[in-house]
mmCIF file of C-alpha atoms and ligand atoms in Angstrom:
data_model
loop_
_atom_site.group_PDB
_atom_site.id
_atom_site.type_symbol
_atom_site.label_atom_id
_atom_site.label_comp_id
_atom_site.label_asym_id
_atom_site.label_seq_id
_atom_site.Cartn_x
_atom_site.Cartn_y
_atom_site.Cartn_z
ATOM 1 C CA MET A 1 -0.604 17.262 0.236
ATOM 2 C CA GLU A 2 -0.622 13.130 0.047
ATOM 3 C CA VAL A 3 2.249 11.945 -3.132
ATOM 4 C CA LEU A 4 1.489 8.605 -4.085
ATOM 5 C CA VAL A 5 4.464 5.865 -5.024
ATOM 6 C CA PRO A 6 4.736 5.845 -8.566
ATOM 7 C CA ALA A 7 3.105 3.203 -10.620
ATOM 8 C CA PRO A 8 3.180 0.218 -11.026
ATOM 9 C CA LEU A 9 1.794 -1.194 -8.635
ATOM 10 C CA THR A 10 2.889 -4.768 -7.489
ATOM 11 C CA THR A 11 2.305 -6.406 -4.838
ATOM 12 C CA ALA A 12 5.270 -5.483 -2.469
ATOM 13 C CA SER A 13 3.523 -2.399 -2.835
ATOM 14 C CA SER A 14 2.731 0.122 0.224
ATOM 15 C CA VAL A 15 -0.651 -0.385 1.348
ATOM 16 C CA ALA A 16 -1.462 4.220 0.941
ATOM 17 C CA ALA A 17 0.521 3.680 -2.458
ATOM 18 C CA TRP A 18 -2.688 1.184 -3.490
ATOM 19 C CA LEU A 19 -5.125 2.959 -1.781
ATOM 20 C CA ASP A 20 -3.973 6.065 -3.600
ATOM 21 C CA HIS A 21 -4.016 4.657 -6.849
ATOM 22 C CA PRO A 22 -6.591 5.445 -9.368
ATOM 23 C CA THR A 23 -7.572 1.837 -10.302
ATOM 24 C CA GLY A 24 -6.108 0.158 -7.082
ATOM 25 C CA GLY A 25 -7.468 2.798 -5.175
ATOM 26 C CA PRO A 26 -11.835 1.618 -5.556
ATOM 27 C CA LEU A 27 -10.554 -1.724 -6.666
ATOM 28 C CA LEU A 28 -9.017 -2.044 -2.692
ATOM 29 C CA ARG A 29 -11.657 -0.411 -1.530
ATOM 30 C CA GLN A 30 -14.287 -2.936 -3.489
ATOM 31 C CA LEU A 31 -12.841 -5.612 -1.499
ATOM 32 C CA LEU A 32 -12.591 -4.348 2.261
ATOM 33 C CA ALA A 33 -16.192 -3.228 1.881
ATOM 34 C CA SER A 34 -16.851 -6.481 0.837
ATOM 35 C CA GLY A 35 -15.679 -7.803 3.599
ATOM 36 C CA GLY A 36 -17.862 -5.444 5.511
ATOM 37 C CA GLN A 37 -14.680 -3.027 6.269
ATOM 38 C CA ASP A 38 -13.586 0.482 5.153
ATOM 39 C CA GLU A 39 -9.930 1.795 4.166
ATOM 40 C CA SER A 40 -9.646 3.399 7.980
ATOM 41 C CA ALA A 41 -9.037 -0.671 9.363
ATOM 42 C CA LEU A 42 -5.719 -0.616 7.079
ATOM 43 C CA ALA A 43 -4.331 2.755 8.919
ATOM 44 C CA PRO A 44 -2.055 1.333 11.159
ATOM 45 C CA VAL A 45 -0.438 -1.371 8.186
ATOM 46 C CA ARG A 46 -0.956 2.008 5.311
ATOM 47 C CA LEU A 47 3.586 1.512 5.205
ATOM 48 C CA LEU A 48 3.596 -1.907 4.647
ATOM 49 C CA PRO A 49 4.009 -4.282 1.419
ATOM 50 C CA LEU A 50 -0.194 -4.912 0.233
ATOM 51 C CA GLU A 51 1.016 -8.742 0.656
ATOM 52 C CA ARG A 52 1.700 -8.662 4.185
ATOM 53 C CA LEU A 53 -1.621 -7.827 4.747
ATOM 54 C CA VAL A 54 -2.683 -11.798 3.912
ATOM 55 C CA ALA A 55 -0.938 -12.199 7.053
ATOM 56 C CA LEU A 56 -2.154 -9.993 9.545
ATOM 57 C CA SER A 57 -6.113 -10.755 7.840
ATOM 58 C CA GLY A 58 -5.960 -13.768 10.309
ATOM 59 C CA GLY A 59 -7.771 -14.823 7.537
ATOM 60 C CA GLN A 60 -10.042 -12.589 5.950
ATOM 61 C CA LEU A 61 -7.650 -12.045 3.388
ATOM 62 C CA SER A 62 -7.019 -15.136 1.616
ATOM 63 C CA ALA A 63 -3.874 -15.242 -1.378
ATOM 64 C CA GLU A 64 -5.635 -16.146 -3.096
ATOM 65 C CA ALA A 65 -8.289 -12.982 -3.431
ATOM 66 C CA LEU A 66 -5.120 -10.587 -3.410
ATOM 67 C CA SER A 67 -4.266 -12.244 -6.755
ATOM 68 C CA ASP A 68 -7.200 -11.307 -8.324
ATOM 69 C CA LEU A 69 -6.706 -7.524 -6.757
ATOM 70 C CA VAL A 70 -3.945 -7.307 -8.885
ATOM 71 C CA ARG A 71 -4.658 -8.556 -11.681
ATOM 72 C CA ARG A 72 -7.699 -6.341 -11.838
ATOM 73 C CA ALA A 73 -5.684 -3.380 -11.649
ATOM 74 C CA THR A 74 -3.073 -3.706 -13.128
ATOM 75 C CA GLY A 75 -3.845 -6.660 -16.001
ATOM 76 C CA ALA A 76 -1.247 -8.563 -15.058
ATOM 77 C CA GLU A 77 -0.539 -12.435 -14.043
ATOM 78 C CA ASP A 78 2.272 -12.007 -12.688
ATOM 79 C CA HIS A 79 2.484 -9.344 -10.720
ATOM 80 C CA ARG A 80 5.430 -9.957 -9.367
ATOM 81 C CA GLY A 81 8.930 -7.742 -10.278
ATOM 82 C CA ALA A 82 11.646 -9.552 -10.918
ATOM 83 C CA THR A 83 14.052 -7.855 -8.090
ATOM 84 C CA GLU A 84 11.234 -8.429 -5.779
ATOM 85 C CA GLN A 85 11.698 -10.890 -2.926
ATOM 86 C CA ALA A 86 8.228 -12.961 -1.119
ATOM 87 C CA PRO A 87 9.279 -13.020 2.674
ATOM 88 C CA ASP A 88 6.379 -15.110 3.179
ATOM 89 C CA THR A 89 5.734 -17.317 0.558
ATOM 90 C CA ALA A 90 9.702 -17.846 -0.039
ATOM 91 C CA HIS A 91 9.991 -20.723 2.359
ATOM 92 C CA PRO A 92 6.603 -22.444 4.252
ATOM 93 C CA SER A 93 8.006 -22.420 7.436
ATOM 94 C CA ALA A 94 9.156 -18.404 7.744
ATOM 95 C CA SER A 95 5.225 -17.806 6.917
ATOM 96 C CA PRO A 96 3.545 -16.927 10.218
ATOM 97 C CA ALA A 97 0.619 -18.925 10.689
ATOM 98 C CA ALA A 98 3.429 -21.915 10.763
ATOM 99 C CA ARG A 99 4.667 -20.773 14.304
ATOM 100 C CA PRO A 100 3.349 -21.517 16.959
ATOM 101 C CA ALA A 101 1.031 -18.254 18.153
ATOM 102 C CA TRP A 102 2.814 -16.276 21.092
ATOM 103 C CA ARG A 103 0.517 -15.665 24.364
ATOM 104 C CA GLU A 104 0.659 -13.256 27.082
ATOM 105 C CA ARG A 105 1.994 -14.924 30.500
ATOM 106 C CA VAL A 106 0.612 -12.182 32.718
ATOM 107 C CA VAL A 107 3.677 -12.564 36.459
ATOM 108 C CA PRO A 108 0.745 -11.883 39.289
ATOM 109 C CA GLY A 109 1.778 -9.366 41.551
ATOM 110 C CA ARG A 110 4.470 -8.218 39.375
ATOM 111 C CA PHE A 111 3.784 -4.679 39.944
ATOM 112 C CA THR A 112 1.688 -5.255 43.572
ATOM 113 C CA GLY A 113 2.085 -2.030 45.591
ATOM 114 C CA GLN A 114 3.779 0.113 43.131
ATOM 115 C CA THR A 115 2.149 3.450 41.311
ATOM 116 C CA VAL A 116 2.562 3.522 37.222
ATOM 117 C CA VAL A 117 2.328 6.143 35.139
ATOM 118 C CA VAL A 118 1.735 5.012 31.850
ATOM 119 C CA THR A 119 1.211 8.100 28.888
ATOM 120 C CA GLY A 120 -0.761 7.497 25.707
ATOM 121 C CA ALA A 121 -2.918 4.830 27.887
ATOM 122 C CA GLY A 122 -5.947 5.320 25.484
ATOM 123 C CA SER A 123 -4.329 2.908 22.784
ATOM 124 C CA GLY A 124 -1.983 0.766 21.048
ATOM 125 C CA ILE A 125 1.310 0.193 23.144
ATOM 126 C CA GLY A 126 0.877 2.436 26.049
ATOM 127 C CA ARG A 127 -3.253 0.960 26.851
ATOM 128 C CA ALA A 128 -1.344 -2.722 25.790
ATOM 129 C CA THR A 129 1.151 -1.474 28.956
ATOM 130 C CA ALA A 130 -1.482 0.151 31.096
ATOM 131 C CA SER A 131 -3.407 -3.231 30.889
ATOM 132 C CA ARG A 132 -0.410 -5.828 31.903
ATOM 133 C CA VAL A 133 0.800 -3.357 35.235
ATOM 134 C CA ALA A 134 -2.921 -3.222 36.121
ATOM 135 C CA ARG A 135 -3.577 -7.276 35.270
ATOM 136 C CA GLU A 136 -0.041 -7.484 37.326
ATOM 137 C CA GLY A 137 -1.062 -5.455 40.037
ATOM 138 C CA GLY A 138 -0.079 -1.854 39.571
ATOM 139 C CA ARG A 139 -1.623 1.279 40.540
ATOM 140 C CA VAL A 140 -1.658 2.406 37.063
ATOM 141 C CA VAL A 141 -1.968 6.145 36.380
ATOM 142 C CA ALA A 142 -3.167 6.294 33.199
ATOM 143 C CA VAL A 143 -2.892 9.159 31.190
ATOM 144 C CA ASP A 144 -4.188 10.347 27.323
ATOM 145 C CA VAL A 145 -5.067 13.465 26.019
ATOM 146 C CA VAL A 146 -8.216 11.491 24.178
ATOM 147 C CA ALA A 147 -10.910 10.949 27.020
ATOM 148 C CA ASP A 148 -13.105 8.558 24.984
ATOM 149 C CA ARG A 149 -10.201 5.853 25.057
ATOM 150 C CA LEU A 150 -9.779 6.463 29.082
ATOM 151 C CA GLU A 151 -13.474 5.673 28.966
ATOM 152 C CA ALA A 152 -13.086 2.923 27.209
ATOM 153 C CA LEU A 153 -9.660 1.188 28.731
ATOM 154 C CA ALA A 154 -11.784 1.741 32.054
ATOM 155 C CA ALA A 155 -14.684 0.381 31.409
ATOM 156 C CA ASP A 156 -12.290 -2.856 30.055
ATOM 157 C CA LEU A 157 -9.549 -2.753 31.914
ATOM 158 C CA GLY A 158 -11.162 -1.817 35.544
ATOM 159 C CA PRO A 159 -13.347 -4.953 36.685
ATOM 160 C CA ARG A 160 -9.775 -6.972 35.193
ATOM 161 C CA ALA A 161 -7.545 -5.016 37.616
ATOM 162 C CA ASP A 162 -9.755 -4.620 40.712
ATOM 163 C CA ALA A 163 -10.050 -8.768 41.240
ATOM 164 C CA VAL A 164 -6.590 -8.523 41.095
ATOM 165 C CA GLY A 165 -5.436 -6.155 43.173
ATOM 166 C CA GLY A 166 -4.787 -3.492 40.626
ATOM 167 C CA ARG A 167 -5.736 -0.391 39.974
ATOM 168 C CA LEU A 168 -7.206 2.001 37.302
ATOM 169 C CA VAL A 169 -6.962 5.839 37.716
ATOM 170 C CA VAL A 170 -7.730 7.900 34.544
ATOM 171 C CA VAL A 171 -6.406 10.760 33.748
ATOM 172 C CA VAL A 172 -7.269 13.073 30.588
ATOM 173 C CA ALA A 173 -4.174 15.193 29.855
ATOM 174 C CA ASP A 174 -1.621 16.970 27.554
ATOM 175 C CA ILE A 175 1.705 16.039 28.506
ATOM 176 C CA THR A 176 3.202 18.675 26.683
ATOM 177 C CA GLU A 177 0.903 21.153 29.303
ATOM 178 C CA ALA A 178 1.583 22.100 31.941
ATOM 179 C CA ASP A 179 -1.123 21.635 34.211
ATOM 180 C CA GLY A 180 -1.391 18.802 32.521
ATOM 181 C CA VAL A 181 1.409 17.259 33.698
ATOM 182 C CA ALA A 182 0.449 18.754 37.065
ATOM 183 C CA ARG A 183 -2.555 16.963 36.867
ATOM 184 C CA ILE A 184 -0.217 13.959 36.345
ATOM 185 C CA VAL A 185 1.536 14.099 38.975
ATOM 186 C CA GLU A 186 -0.923 15.003 41.738
ATOM 187 C CA ALA A 187 -3.058 11.948 40.483
ATOM 188 C CA ALA A 188 0.077 9.635 40.810
ATOM 189 C CA GLY A 189 0.829 11.210 44.264
ATOM 190 C CA PRO A 190 4.158 10.714 45.983
ATOM 191 C CA ASP A 191 5.296 7.358 46.218
ATOM 192 C CA VAL A 192 5.234 6.450 41.861
ATOM 193 C CA ALA A 193 7.485 3.776 40.828
ATOM 194 C CA ALA A 194 7.992 3.814 37.599
ATOM 195 C CA LEU A 195 6.699 5.806 34.126
ATOM 196 C CA ALA A 196 6.018 4.425 30.874
ATOM 197 C CA ASN A 197 6.826 7.381 27.896
ATOM 198 C CA VAL A 198 3.844 5.960 25.711
ATOM 199 C CA ALA A 199 2.334 8.849 24.260
ATOM 200 C CA GLY A 200 3.885 9.274 20.485
ATOM 201 C CA VAL A 201 3.446 11.033 17.043
ATOM 202 C CA MET A 202 4.394 9.942 13.216
ATOM 203 C CA ASP A 203 5.528 12.446 10.773
ATOM 204 C CA ASP A 204 4.258 12.671 7.072
ATOM 205 C CA MET A 205 7.939 11.070 5.944
ATOM 206 C CA THR A 206 9.231 13.940 4.812
ATOM 207 C CA PRO A 207 13.041 15.098 4.346
ATOM 208 C CA VAL A 208 14.577 18.078 6.128
ATOM 209 C CA HIS A 209 14.109 19.640 2.741
ATOM 210 C CA GLU A 210 9.922 19.485 2.772
ATOM 211 C CA VAL A 211 9.219 19.587 6.148
ATOM 212 C CA THR A 212 6.820 21.290 7.331
ATOM 213 C CA ASP A 213 7.293 23.621 10.380
ATOM 214 C CA ALA A 214 3.684 22.936 11.724
ATOM 215 C CA VAL A 215 4.913 18.552 11.135
ATOM 216 C CA TRP A 216 8.479 19.568 12.489
ATOM 217 C CA GLU A 217 6.712 21.115 15.499
ATOM 218 C CA ARG A 218 3.916 18.882 16.750
ATOM 219 C CA VAL A 219 6.115 15.479 16.625
ATOM 220 C CA MET A 220 9.406 17.613 18.195
ATOM 221 C CA ARG A 221 6.654 18.859 21.051
ATOM 222 C CA ILE A 222 5.263 15.099 21.970
ATOM 223 C CA ASN A 223 7.980 13.146 21.657
ATOM 224 C CA VAL A 224 10.514 15.264 23.095
ATOM 225 C CA ASP A 225 8.997 17.913 24.799
ATOM 226 C CA GLY A 226 6.211 16.849 26.394
ATOM 227 C CA THR A 227 8.144 13.663 27.584
ATOM 228 C CA MET A 228 11.010 15.372 28.859
ATOM 229 C CA ARG A 229 8.335 17.778 31.007
ATOM 230 C CA LEU A 230 6.606 14.662 32.725
ATOM 231 C CA THR A 231 9.656 13.204 33.289
ATOM 232 C CA ARG A 232 11.099 15.954 34.631
ATOM 233 C CA ALA A 233 8.341 16.268 36.995
ATOM 234 C CA VAL A 234 7.794 12.771 38.477
ATOM 235 C CA VAL A 235 11.977 12.090 39.141
ATOM 236 C CA PRO A 236 11.561 13.817 41.488
ATOM 237 C CA LEU A 237 9.400 12.245 43.209
ATOM 238 C CA MET A 238 11.260 8.646 41.847
ATOM 239 C CA LEU A 239 14.604 10.113 44.113
ATOM 240 C CA GLY A 240 12.479 11.403 46.771
ATOM 241 C CA ARG A 241 11.380 7.667 47.691
ATOM 242 C CA GLY A 242 15.367 5.855 46.762
ATOM 243 C CA GLY A 243 14.725 5.059 43.119
ATOM 244 C CA GLY A 244 12.303 4.655 40.879
ATOM 245 C CA SER A 245 12.342 3.184 37.025
ATOM 246 C CA VAL A 246 11.547 5.236 33.317
ATOM 247 C CA VAL A 247 10.820 3.991 30.073
ATOM 248 C CA ASN A 248 10.814 5.543 27.063
ATOM 249 C CA VAL A 249 9.095 4.755 24.140
ATOM 250 C CA ALA A 250 11.810 4.948 21.286
ATOM 251 C CA SER A 251 11.152 3.662 17.809
ATOM 252 C CA GLU A 252 13.014 1.591 14.802
ATOM 253 C CA ALA A 253 13.379 4.916 13.838
ATOM 254 C CA ALA A 254 15.707 5.959 16.708
ATOM 255 C CA LEU A 255 18.453 3.706 15.667
ATOM 256 C CA ARG A 256 18.755 4.303 11.701
ATOM 257 C CA GLY A 257 17.224 6.486 9.305
ATOM 258 C CA SER A 258 15.847 4.611 6.590
ATOM 259 C CA ALA A 259 11.840 4.078 9.161
ATOM 260 C CA ALA A 260 10.772 7.447 9.010
ATOM 261 C CA GLY A 261 11.055 11.564 7.373
ATOM 262 C CA ALA A 262 13.492 13.836 8.870
ATOM 263 C CA ALA A 263 10.978 14.775 12.018
ATOM 264 C CA TYR A 264 10.192 11.909 14.144
ATOM 265 C CA THR A 265 13.943 10.414 13.235
ATOM 266 C CA THR A 266 14.842 13.468 14.804
ATOM 267 C CA SER A 267 12.448 12.971 17.406
ATOM 268 C CA LYS A 268 13.403 9.286 18.619
ATOM 269 C CA HIS A 269 17.218 10.206 18.284
ATOM 270 C CA ALA A 270 16.833 12.518 20.825
ATOM 271 C CA VAL A 271 14.366 10.346 23.117
ATOM 272 C CA VAL A 272 18.080 8.329 23.154
ATOM 273 C CA GLY A 273 20.243 11.505 24.476
ATOM 274 C CA LEU A 274 17.306 12.301 27.498
ATOM 275 C CA THR A 275 17.470 7.906 28.323
ATOM 276 C CA LYS A 276 20.797 7.834 27.829
ATOM 277 C CA SER A 277 21.408 11.061 30.065
ATOM 278 C CA SER A 278 19.379 10.525 32.407
ATOM 279 C CA ALA A 279 20.816 6.944 33.237
ATOM 280 C CA VAL A 280 24.060 9.035 33.573
ATOM 281 C CA MET A 281 22.333 11.401 35.969
ATOM 282 C CA TYR A 282 20.419 9.331 38.265
ATOM 283 C CA GLY A 283 22.222 5.808 37.948
ATOM 284 C CA ARG A 284 23.594 6.488 41.402
ATOM 285 C CA LEU A 285 20.784 7.601 43.070
ATOM 286 C CA GLY A 286 18.369 4.780 42.122
ATOM 287 C CA VAL A 287 16.636 5.542 39.529
ATOM 288 C CA ARG A 288 17.060 3.033 35.883
ATOM 289 C CA VAL A 289 15.976 4.700 32.502
ATOM 290 C CA ASN A 290 15.615 2.964 29.552
ATOM 291 C CA ALA A 291 14.113 3.060 26.420
ATOM 292 C CA VAL A 292 12.587 0.949 23.541
ATOM 293 C CA ALA A 293 12.725 0.591 19.939
ATOM 294 C CA PRO A 294 9.885 -0.543 18.660
ATOM 295 C CA GLY A 295 9.496 -2.041 15.106
ATOM 296 C CA PRO A 296 6.492 -1.864 13.698
ATOM 297 C CA VAL A 297 3.229 -2.091 15.880
ATOM 298 C CA ILE A 298 -0.483 -2.641 14.679
ATOM 299 C CA THR A 299 -2.062 0.823 16.378
ATOM 300 C CA GLY A 300 -3.873 3.364 16.192
ATOM 301 C CA ILE A 301 -0.872 5.487 14.872
ATOM 302 C CA GLU A 302 -0.893 7.569 12.124
ATOM 303 C CA ALA A 303 1.495 8.022 9.390
ATOM 304 C CA ARG A 304 1.556 8.929 5.718
ATOM 305 C CA PHE A 305 3.812 9.477 2.938
ATOM 306 C CA ALA A 306 3.222 13.520 2.151
ATOM 307 C CA SER A 307 6.145 12.951 -0.047
ATOM 308 C CA GLU A 308 7.670 11.912 -3.010
ATOM 309 C CA LEU A 309 11.212 10.998 -2.227
ATOM 310 C CA GLY A 310 9.992 9.831 1.330
ATOM 311 C CA ALA A 311 7.547 7.513 -0.604
ATOM 312 C CA GLU A 312 10.366 6.617 -2.845
ATOM 313 C CA ARG A 313 13.293 5.955 -0.252
ATOM 314 C CA ILE A 314 11.103 4.753 2.544
ATOM 315 C CA GLY A 315 8.232 2.943 1.255
ATOM 316 C CA GLY A 316 10.823 1.005 -0.570
ATOM 317 C CA LEU A 317 12.882 -0.440 2.411
ATOM 318 C CA LEU A 318 10.057 -0.924 4.804
ATOM 319 C CA ALA A 319 9.409 -3.856 1.933
ATOM 320 C CA THR A 320 11.758 -6.066 4.011
ATOM 321 C CA ILE A 321 11.236 -5.301 7.386
ATOM 322 C CA PRO A 322 9.667 -7.955 9.708
ATOM 323 C CA GLU A 323 6.214 -7.967 10.403
ATOM 324 C CA PRO A 324 4.111 -5.838 12.837
ATOM 325 C CA VAL A 325 3.005 -7.085 15.615
ATOM 326 C CA GLN A 326 0.479 -7.041 18.456
ATOM 327 C CA PRO A 327 1.146 -4.010 20.779
ATOM 328 C CA GLU A 328 0.723 -6.636 23.483
ATOM 329 C CA GLN A 329 4.026 -7.921 22.641
ATOM 330 C CA LEU A 330 5.602 -4.396 23.513
ATOM 331 C CA ALA A 331 3.793 -4.329 26.429
ATOM 332 C CA ALA A 332 5.976 -7.241 26.830
ATOM 333 C CA SER A 333 8.901 -5.531 26.379
ATOM 334 C CA ILE A 334 8.567 -2.462 28.523
ATOM 335 C CA THR A 335 6.710 -4.176 31.427
ATOM 336 C CA PHE A 336 10.254 -5.835 31.702
ATOM 337 C CA LEU A 337 11.769 -2.366 31.812
ATOM 338 C CA LEU A 338 10.005 -0.992 34.534
ATOM 339 C CA SER A 339 9.783 -3.365 36.852
ATOM 340 C CA ASP A 340 12.491 -5.835 39.120
ATOM 341 C CA ASP A 341 12.747 -7.845 36.880
ATOM 342 C CA ALA A 342 15.118 -5.249 35.198
ATOM 343 C CA VAL A 343 17.026 -4.509 38.471
ATOM 344 C CA ASN A 344 20.294 -4.541 36.733
ATOM 345 C CA VAL A 345 19.731 -2.207 33.173
ATOM 346 C CA SER A 346 20.279 1.331 32.628
ATOM 347 C CA GLY A 347 20.494 3.119 29.918
ATOM 348 C CA ALA A 348 19.831 -0.002 26.982
ATOM 349 C CA VAL A 349 17.497 0.878 24.427
ATOM 350 C CA LEU A 350 16.164 -2.437 23.639
ATOM 351 C CA ALA A 351 15.016 -3.196 20.352
ATOM 352 C CA SER A 352 12.208 -4.834 20.339
ATOM 353 C CA ASP A 353 11.228 -4.712 16.149
ATOM 354 C CA GLY A 354 11.811 -9.005 15.099
ATOM 355 C CA GLY A 355 15.064 -8.253 14.155
ATOM 356 C CA TRP A 356 14.759 -5.225 11.853
ATOM 357 C CA SER A 357 17.675 -3.201 13.917
ATOM 358 C CA ALA A 358 20.473 -6.530 13.264
ATOM 359 C CA GLN A 359 19.316 -5.955 8.789
HETATM 360 N N1 NAD B 1 3.342 1.516 16.349
HETATM 361 C C1 NAD B 1 4.274 1.488 15.477
HETATM 362 O O1 NAD B 1 4.938 0.839 14.311
HETATM 363 C C2 NAD B 1 5.085 2.638 16.325
HETATM 364 C C3 NAD B 1 6.654 1.985 16.123
HETATM 365 C C4 NAD B 1 7.997 2.252 16.903
HETATM 366 C C5 NAD B 1 7.451 2.853 17.551
HETATM 367 N N2 NAD B 1 6.279 3.536 18.294
HETATM 368 C C6 NAD B 1 5.974 4.454 19.255
HETATM 369 O O2 NAD B 1 5.467 3.539 19.989
HETATM 370 C C7 NAD B 1 4.423 4.681 20.836
HETATM 371 C C8 NAD B 1 3.180 5.056 21.283
HETATM 372 O O3 NAD B 1 2.436 4.494 20.079
HETATM 373 P P1 NAD B 1 1.258 3.757 19.231
HETATM 374 O O4 NAD B 1 1.796 3.258 17.871
HETATM 375 O O5 NAD B 1 0.448 2.682 20.433
HETATM 376 O O6 NAD B 1 0.338 5.054 18.775
HETATM 377 P P2 NAD B 1 -1.425 5.101 19.291
HETATM 378 O O7 NAD B 1 -1.881 6.421 18.208
HETATM 379 O O8 NAD B 1 -2.037 4.000 18.923
HETATM 380 O O9 NAD B 1 -1.157 5.774 20.690
HETATM 381 C C9 NAD B 1 -0.796 7.058 20.568
HETATM 382 C C10 NAD B 1 -1.704 7.616 22.363
HETATM 383 O O10 NAD B 1 -0.730 8.554 22.902
HETATM 384 C C11 NAD B 1 -1.846 9.482 22.828
HETATM 385 N N3 NAD B 1 -1.501 10.919 22.939
HETATM 386 C C12 NAD B 1 -0.509 11.164 21.722
HETATM 387 N N4 NAD B 1 -0.419 13.428 21.899
HETATM 388 C C13 NAD B 1 -0.532 12.807 23.129
HETATM 389 C C14 NAD B 1 -0.231 13.936 24.074
HETATM 390 N N5 NAD B 1 0.322 14.964 23.856
HETATM 391 N N6 NAD B 1 -0.835 14.039 25.386
HETATM 392 C C15 NAD B 1 -1.051 12.921 26.040
HETATM 393 N N7 NAD B 1 -1.713 11.549 25.003
HETATM 394 C C16 NAD B 1 -1.167 11.567 24.170
HETATM 395 C C17 NAD B 1 -2.563 9.367 22.029
HETATM 396 O O11 NAD B 1 -4.143 10.295 21.632
HETATM 397 C C18 NAD B 1 -2.421 7.785 21.480
HETATM 398 O O12 NAD B 1 -3.846 7.451 22.402
HETATM 399 C C19 NAD B 1 4.243 5.815 20.093
HETATM 400 O O13 NAD B 1 5.678 7.532 20.842
HETATM 401 C C20 NAD B 1 5.727 5.902 18.731
HETATM 402 O O14 NAD B 1 6.909 6.510 18.853
HETATM 403 C C21 NAD B 1 5.092 3.205 17.320
#
């Protein structure tokens, strides 16, 4: 059962709290509908404060429309609690709109001649990583459990990869299944230079006394077991060719206890453990193993609050985190570690989180 952040609603309440609120929910849906959208558009940002939507909407949602929404939902002119901060408006130059836009700068030929396996390639961070590697000349073995996502990737990326000498091989496979892992390895062939373990799922923000076996087992199976199983199969290929690079996608939840529920937090701490153990084991054998810990990223990942305690503890803390970024910004960090540019880096956990980990 999904439980709500308690009323009253403010602009600092999470998008999820607004959607689940008996008055705020219908009003927010109405606002979305007036822009030709529905609530599925908000899935990646459900955990963020409502006020972040202005900056994230790229002009589709104005600050005035948001104020009007809050007024109608709460009947209040001053909708901000006395202790709440306004990170985007307190300092005008802090607004993302005032900053120069980041631009992806492709490094031609950085992965030429290399086979790079990327999991979770159908969506979000994995898709952006697969795309960047292919556009930098790599042969990408793009893995996902959802076939139509890979078809869309192939249609979009295939011709662009071909144009720069890159290649895309898609494999519909579940990284938690032995036959899925076997098919990935077969498609990759013996000469695998790099592996990006990106596939992962979020939990439902439950503390340990509320987590269900189903959520715990799913999160651990995909985030930990799947990552381990594919790495276990690919590392011997890297050892056979004298070296390689593995990048595991962890999370801010690997660095702190306040970014997710018990299951996801535990799983991502385990990913860091696997990363460090492997870096030590293979360091002298030429295989580098690193992790990237993303902060909030706008992707298709699903997260929900199924716990009142989780919503109160985690939802409140999420109000102060950095802006969510585009998956391409994570791909920039991941491809750095995958590439020879990171020749001297192993066992690192690179926080790619806009500075969240420094807070
Ligand atoms: N989005 C964020 O804010 C964020 C923050 C921190 C960490 N992460 C991590 O980044 C990684 C990528 O997440 P995303 O946000 O791009 O999510 P996403 O849901 O957009 O993409 C994940 C992809 O992984 C695939 N996948 C899931 N289980 C699989 C399996 N068993 N086998 C093969 N493929 C599978 C899904 O089908 C999906 O296409 C995850 O490990 C996630 O935990 C994301």
